[in-house]
């Protein structure tokens, strides 16, 4: 029982289902990428969204995920109020897990 | 979105006489609802023959992003909603044609090129058509009078922008205001003609409308309220100005009509079995039309609004995606994945500097509702509350609140007692709110040695009602009984209600989801990568071992869930992780040992 007292860290970001839901709400307007200081090559939202959720991660998206430093600049411009930073975090988690497996 | 005005008839692939093909699933329209349904159906049924019939000349695009496209913030390639080639990769056969008739008894459709398709299930996802200017307006055919709806319209607009100095935008909705903002962004002097006295009278109250209009005026637009176009004047075939019903002449080079859309229901009329339709094709919450084997999704489908009880189309992106997924699973017989209620209407957008969010029924005039408003920080927020639950939320301000979390508060009828103030002040932080709820629950369990207080008092049945303005009393009574039960110390009321009310068909909301920052990263393998619980495409047509879909969701004691977590933390290994992940998908009621073995999908994200 006591184990439950262990602080289970603060929930800083969205959970996976929430990220999935956010991606479905994404209208693909590209505002987040326009605001992002880290993106260095053309990235399309369709690829980014798709690969954040599942499947293999292509090289440009992986580079972008590594470049993202969670600055949060992408959140304010989103017209739908989505959290690209949280999505990127999940992409990173996936990237790490995939890398670990290879 | 695929509209009837797209009368492009592409020559048939088959020459000559009528031919008949058979497909398992025929989808009419390759808008986002249609393609999402096709992809979802393919994911669940790798062997079915899926055909999309469309007369749209381009692949599925992010239609809400068209306004960014119009002002050249996006390239055409960036509009794609699915990566190019998705249809081929998913073996979805796309036929460029138009469906002329549905023969519902013998289950086939006829196409304009004399081809026919037999179907097992049919999805109508024909989208909407713009209303455009009234037929009798003189001059509506001059060059420069555009109805903004399709990609072609926006391509047209984009080409013209360079030579336009003054523009007229007609319409009183979100589409119009977004167009106005886009034109202002280009430095075009913009007149905005609104028929009503206020902006979006059905969604915004007067102060909110005033804030929006002032914001637009500040941005440079000239707003004409209670004004309509009486005629358009042209010079040598092109628009030179417009005359309003106020006898005013406004010079301009372009007239843009954004007067709303109608569901493209003509197919419902050309169905051999009468199909119920009014503002759209009427469907139940599993998207079934009144004709067996036929479904409708997207802008064309009229769903029951859980709050008002009216059938109305939800011409929104998010709704279309969600409906596409559900239609896809329904058509391949996975009705258990379509358990998710669509919840209340929701719209979030940016209007220049201003963020606007409306969820549910913020301006319902029902006397039993409490309305709170707040104007701090230059914004405006209005909440409609029933008892301790949110019924509607309206927010205008410099930043967008966590819109999906607020929608969730309404959809799941969570008590907002503790967050009323922060909601009202626009400082609602869903993350800390939900983690607080959790820590309270845990503390109660430990300190009081009693079941953790449930996150919500609401009954967690799939038929659970939203606060319904028509049935408010009943809901209120229900919540009271539940409250009594919840406060009873020995009552096991701690089912994870959130789990059962999966907001997305296969993406249950669960606050106990593993979290990247929770310190216990899952030790999972990515062997398959495409868990069925995911919005995934590509590379998984081969049948997988193990259960192909999460079994129907059933209640599961919360305490068991928490124990599962704890044990997982204590001894992290793959088996545990897979159990744990499954717990979040909340697949099956577990037995007392709480162990589920040999689950392959559980290892996936
Ligand atoms: S959080 Fe990441 S994706 Fe968002 S703007 Fe910053 S670097 Fe870019
Ligand atoms: S700004 Fe928001 S809606 Fe637009 S592409 Fe980014 S996440 Fe999607």
Tab-separated table of C-alpha atoms in Angstrom, chain A residues 1-31 34 43-47 49-50 53-56 75-83 85-86 89-90 93-98 101, chain B residues 62 64-65 68 73-74 78 80-84 317-318 321 325 346 348-350 400-404 408 430-431 435 438 446 503-504 507-511 513-518 520 525-527 529-530 533-537 539 562-563 565-566 569-570 605:
chain	number	residue	atom	x	y	z
A	1	UNK	CA	0.000	0.000	0.000
A	2	UNK	CA	2.739	2.390	0.893
A	3	UNK	CA	4.173	2.249	-2.544
A	4	UNK	CA	1.272	4.268	-3.598
A	5	UNK	CA	2.586	7.181	-1.632
A	6	UNK	CA	5.609	7.396	-3.830
A	7	UNK	CA	5.153	10.599	-5.691
A	8	UNK	CA	4.168	9.585	-9.127
A	9	UNK	CA	5.773	12.633	-10.675
A	10	UNK	CA	3.759	15.552	-11.823
A	11	UNK	CA	1.779	15.040	-14.941
A	12	UNK	CA	3.451	17.565	-17.108
A	13	UNK	CA	2.135	16.481	-20.394
A	14	UNK	CA	-0.768	14.916	-22.065
A	15	UNK	CA	-1.372	11.220	-21.876
A	16	UNK	CA	-1.152	9.085	-24.956
A	17	UNK	CA	-4.871	8.882	-25.637
A	18	UNK	CA	-5.108	12.602	-25.230
A	19	UNK	CA	-2.294	13.100	-27.685
A	20	UNK	CA	-4.076	10.789	-30.066
A	21	UNK	CA	-7.193	12.793	-29.705
A	22	UNK	CA	-5.363	16.031	-30.225
A	23	UNK	CA	-3.866	14.728	-33.410
A	24	UNK	CA	-7.304	13.897	-34.656
A	25	UNK	CA	-8.426	17.391	-33.890
A	26	UNK	CA	-5.467	18.856	-35.762
A	27	UNK	CA	-6.666	20.671	-38.832
A	28	UNK	CA	-3.261	20.666	-40.445
A	29	UNK	CA	-2.930	24.419	-40.602
A	30	UNK	CA	0.817	24.273	-40.096
A	31	UNK	CA	0.882	27.195	-37.662
A	34	UNK	CA	5.725	27.971	-38.697
A	43	UNK	CA	8.047	18.906	-42.619
A	44	UNK	CA	4.478	18.228	-43.566
A	45	UNK	CA	1.868	17.939	-40.892
A	46	UNK	CA	0.351	14.803	-42.338
A	47	UNK	CA	3.607	12.903	-41.980
A	49	UNK	CA	0.898	13.472	-37.230
A	50	UNK	CA	0.904	10.036	-38.694
A	53	UNK	CA	0.886	8.094	-33.614
A	54	UNK	CA	2.236	4.930	-35.091
A	55	UNK	CA	4.323	3.257	-37.674
A	56	UNK	CA	7.892	3.821	-38.593
A	75	UNK	CA	1.256	25.952	-28.542
A	76	UNK	CA	0.103	29.546	-28.666
A	77	UNK	CA	-0.377	29.801	-32.447
A	78	UNK	CA	-2.520	26.699	-32.731
A	79	UNK	CA	-6.029	27.831	-33.606
A	80	UNK	CA	-7.546	24.718	-32.108
A	81	UNK	CA	-5.678	24.984	-28.820
A	82	UNK	CA	-3.637	21.849	-29.315
A	83	UNK	CA	-0.305	21.053	-27.740
A	85	UNK	CA	4.901	20.143	-27.658
A	86	UNK	CA	3.104	17.256	-25.976
A	89	UNK	CA	7.236	14.513	-26.530
A	90	UNK	CA	5.366	11.395	-27.457
A	93	UNK	CA	9.321	8.615	-26.479
A	94	UNK	CA	8.506	6.486	-29.483
A	95	UNK	CA	11.752	7.357	-31.151
A	96	UNK	CA	13.723	6.408	-28.059
A	97	UNK	CA	11.918	3.138	-27.640
A	98	UNK	CA	12.407	2.271	-31.267
A	101	UNK	CA	15.046	-1.906	-29.891
B	62	UNK	CA	-7.161	19.416	-44.586
B	64	UNK	CA	-9.861	23.853	-42.395
B	65	UNK	CA	-6.317	24.670	-43.439
B	68	UNK	CA	-4.068	29.353	-44.329
B	73	UNK	CA	1.013	30.317	-45.485
B	74	UNK	CA	0.818	26.815	-46.838
B	78	UNK	CA	1.032	20.742	-47.073
B	80	UNK	CA	-2.745	16.778	-47.682
B	81	UNK	CA	-4.573	15.158	-44.807
B	82	UNK	CA	-2.967	11.801	-45.385
B	83	UNK	CA	0.451	11.251	-46.873
B	84	UNK	CA	0.385	10.969	-50.637
B	317	UNK	CA	-13.186	18.758	-38.825
B	318	UNK	CA	-12.889	16.913	-35.584
B	321	UNK	CA	-12.608	12.507	-38.315
B	325	UNK	CA	-13.454	6.237	-37.726
B	346	UNK	CA	-17.150	22.189	-30.112
B	348	UNK	CA	-12.076	26.509	-31.559
B	349	UNK	CA	-10.451	29.023	-33.832
B	350	UNK	CA	-8.151	32.017	-33.991
B	400	UNK	CA	-6.790	29.388	-26.278
B	401	UNK	CA	-7.787	27.317	-23.251
B	402	UNK	CA	-7.281	23.593	-23.353
B	403	UNK	CA	-10.306	23.153	-25.541
B	404	UNK	CA	-10.441	19.380	-25.708
B	408	UNK	CA	-14.308	16.480	-21.959
B	430	UNK	CA	-6.413	20.372	-17.085
B	431	UNK	CA	-3.215	18.624	-16.189
B	435	UNK	CA	-3.520	14.980	-11.279
B	438	UNK	CA	-5.871	11.486	-8.745
B	446	UNK	CA	-4.820	5.373	2.191
B	503	UNK	CA	-14.181	9.437	-26.286
B	504	UNK	CA	-12.527	8.051	-29.347
B	507	UNK	CA	-8.604	5.656	-27.913
B	508	UNK	CA	-10.042	5.659	-24.480
B	509	UNK	CA	-9.339	8.634	-22.379
B	510	UNK	CA	-7.600	7.473	-19.326
B	511	UNK	CA	-5.956	9.711	-16.886
B	513	UNK	CA	-2.154	6.439	-18.887
B	514	UNK	CA	1.554	5.982	-18.635
B	515	UNK	CA	3.165	9.277	-18.942
B	516	UNK	CA	6.517	10.258	-20.252
B	517	UNK	CA	7.155	12.260	-17.140
B	518	UNK	CA	5.730	9.895	-14.639
B	520	UNK	CA	8.058	4.886	-15.185
B	525	UNK	CA	8.802	-3.594	-27.374
B	526	UNK	CA	7.834	-2.059	-30.627
B	527	UNK	CA	7.576	-5.255	-32.509
B	529	UNK	CA	4.058	-0.733	-33.614
B	530	UNK	CA	0.541	-0.537	-34.812
B	533	UNK	CA	-5.896	0.960	-30.421
B	534	UNK	CA	-4.227	3.420	-32.657
B	535	UNK	CA	-4.876	5.689	-35.440
B	536	UNK	CA	-2.527	3.908	-37.667
B	537	UNK	CA	-2.017	3.200	-41.241
B	539	UNK	CA	2.085	-2.029	-43.179
B	562	UNK	CA	-4.015	1.122	-9.269
B	563	UNK	CA	-2.635	-2.075	-7.852
B	565	UNK	CA	0.258	0.152	-11.645
B	566	UNK	CA	2.015	-0.241	-8.392
B	569	UNK	CA	6.427	-0.129	-10.956
B	570	UNK	CA	7.849	-2.519	-8.450
B	605	UNK	CA	1.943	2.004	-28.084
